[in-house]
mmCIF file of C-alpha atoms in Angstrom:
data_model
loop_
_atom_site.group_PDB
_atom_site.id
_atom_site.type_symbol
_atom_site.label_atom_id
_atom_site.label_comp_id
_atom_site.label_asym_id
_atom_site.label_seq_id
_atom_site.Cartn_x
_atom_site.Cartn_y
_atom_site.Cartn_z
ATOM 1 C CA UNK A 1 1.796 10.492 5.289
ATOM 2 C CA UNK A 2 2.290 6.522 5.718
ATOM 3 C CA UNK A 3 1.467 6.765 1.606
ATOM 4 C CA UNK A 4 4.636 7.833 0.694
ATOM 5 C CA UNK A 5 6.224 4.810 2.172
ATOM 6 C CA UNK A 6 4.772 2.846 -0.622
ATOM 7 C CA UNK A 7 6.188 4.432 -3.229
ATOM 8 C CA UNK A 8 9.302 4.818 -1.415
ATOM 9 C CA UNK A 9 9.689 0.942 -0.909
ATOM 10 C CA UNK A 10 8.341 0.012 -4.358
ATOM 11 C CA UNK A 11 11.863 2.104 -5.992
ATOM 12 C CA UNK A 12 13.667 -0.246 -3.457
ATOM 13 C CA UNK A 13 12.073 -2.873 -4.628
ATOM 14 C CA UNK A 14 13.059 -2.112 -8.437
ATOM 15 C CA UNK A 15 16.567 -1.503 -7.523
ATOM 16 C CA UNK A 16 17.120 -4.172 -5.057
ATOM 17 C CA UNK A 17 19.988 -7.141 -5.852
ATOM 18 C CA UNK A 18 18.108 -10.300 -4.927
ATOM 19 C CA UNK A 19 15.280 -11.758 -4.908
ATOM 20 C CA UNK A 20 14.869 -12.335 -1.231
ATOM 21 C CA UNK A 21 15.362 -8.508 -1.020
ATOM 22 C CA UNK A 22 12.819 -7.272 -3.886
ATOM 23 C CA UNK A 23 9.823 -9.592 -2.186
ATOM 24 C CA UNK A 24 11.139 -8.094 1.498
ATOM 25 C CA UNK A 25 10.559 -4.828 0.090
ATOM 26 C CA UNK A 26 7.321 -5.680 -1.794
ATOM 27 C CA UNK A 27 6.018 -6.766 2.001
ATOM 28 C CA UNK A 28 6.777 -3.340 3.392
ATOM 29 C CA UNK A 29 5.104 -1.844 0.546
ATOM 30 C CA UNK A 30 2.422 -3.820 1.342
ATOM 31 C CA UNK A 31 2.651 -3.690 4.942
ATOM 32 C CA UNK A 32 2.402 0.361 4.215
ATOM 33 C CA UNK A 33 -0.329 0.576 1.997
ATOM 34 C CA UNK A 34 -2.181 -1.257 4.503
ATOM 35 C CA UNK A 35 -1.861 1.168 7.316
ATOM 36 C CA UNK A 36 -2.437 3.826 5.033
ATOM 37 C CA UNK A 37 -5.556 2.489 3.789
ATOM 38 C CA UNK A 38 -6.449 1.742 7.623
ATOM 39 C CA UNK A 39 -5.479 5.453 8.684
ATOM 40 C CA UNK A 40 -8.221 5.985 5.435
ATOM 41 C CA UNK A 41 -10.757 4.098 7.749
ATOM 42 C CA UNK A 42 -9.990 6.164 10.761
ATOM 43 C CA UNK A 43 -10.379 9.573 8.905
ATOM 44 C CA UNK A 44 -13.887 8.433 7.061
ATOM 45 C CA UNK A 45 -15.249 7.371 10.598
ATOM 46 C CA UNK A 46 -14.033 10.751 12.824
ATOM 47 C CA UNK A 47 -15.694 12.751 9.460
ATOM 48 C CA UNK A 48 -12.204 14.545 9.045
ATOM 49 C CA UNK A 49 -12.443 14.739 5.736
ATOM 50 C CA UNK A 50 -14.413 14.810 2.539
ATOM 51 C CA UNK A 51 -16.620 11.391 2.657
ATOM 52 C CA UNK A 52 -15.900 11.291 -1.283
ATOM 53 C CA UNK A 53 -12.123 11.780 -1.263
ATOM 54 C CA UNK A 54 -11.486 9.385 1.122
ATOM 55 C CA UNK A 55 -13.754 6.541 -0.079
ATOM 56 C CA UNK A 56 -11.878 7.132 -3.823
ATOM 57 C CA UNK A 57 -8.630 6.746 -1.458
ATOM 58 C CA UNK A 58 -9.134 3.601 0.142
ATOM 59 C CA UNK A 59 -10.420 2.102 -3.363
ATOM 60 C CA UNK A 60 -6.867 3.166 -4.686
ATOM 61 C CA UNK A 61 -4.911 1.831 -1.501
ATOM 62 C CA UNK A 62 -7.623 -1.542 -1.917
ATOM 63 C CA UNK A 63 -6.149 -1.615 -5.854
ATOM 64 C CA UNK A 64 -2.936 -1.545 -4.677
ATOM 65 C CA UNK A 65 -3.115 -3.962 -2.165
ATOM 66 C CA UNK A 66 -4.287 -6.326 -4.743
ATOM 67 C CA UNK A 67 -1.575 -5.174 -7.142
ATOM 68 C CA UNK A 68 1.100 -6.144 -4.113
ATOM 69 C CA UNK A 69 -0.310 -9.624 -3.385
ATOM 70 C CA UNK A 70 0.129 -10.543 -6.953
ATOM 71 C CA UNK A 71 3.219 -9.788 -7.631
ATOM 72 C CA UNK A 72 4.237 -11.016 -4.402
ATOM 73 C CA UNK A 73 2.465 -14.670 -4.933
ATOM 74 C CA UNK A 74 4.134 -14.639 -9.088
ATOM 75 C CA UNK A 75 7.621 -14.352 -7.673
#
């Protein structure tokens, strides 16, 4: 559920009127994708779900972190 936050904050970011404002937004973004991909870690180590799935996951929410950082150190 915390995914959708991302995606959510990353519109605001695309929309938003200055620059203080898009990078604010880019930090919740990352902020979210970062307890998303730790809520990732939680489910692989209970075993609530498919070891496979969730490792692909956390590789996504790990390429988007990375994605994040860079645009936030380029501005």
């Amino acid at each position: 559920r915390s995914s959708g936050s991302v995606s959510l904050n990353f519109s605001e970011f695309a929309g938003a009127g200055t620059e203080k404002d898009k990078i604010n937004k880019l930090r919740i973004s990352l902020k979210e994708i970062k307890e998303c991909n730790n809520n990732l870690k939680i489910q692989l180590k209970a075993g609530l779900s498919n070891k496979d799935q969730l490792t692909k996951l956390q590789d996504e929410a790990e390429q988007i972190i990375r994605i994040l950082v860079a645009i936030i150190n380029k501005r």
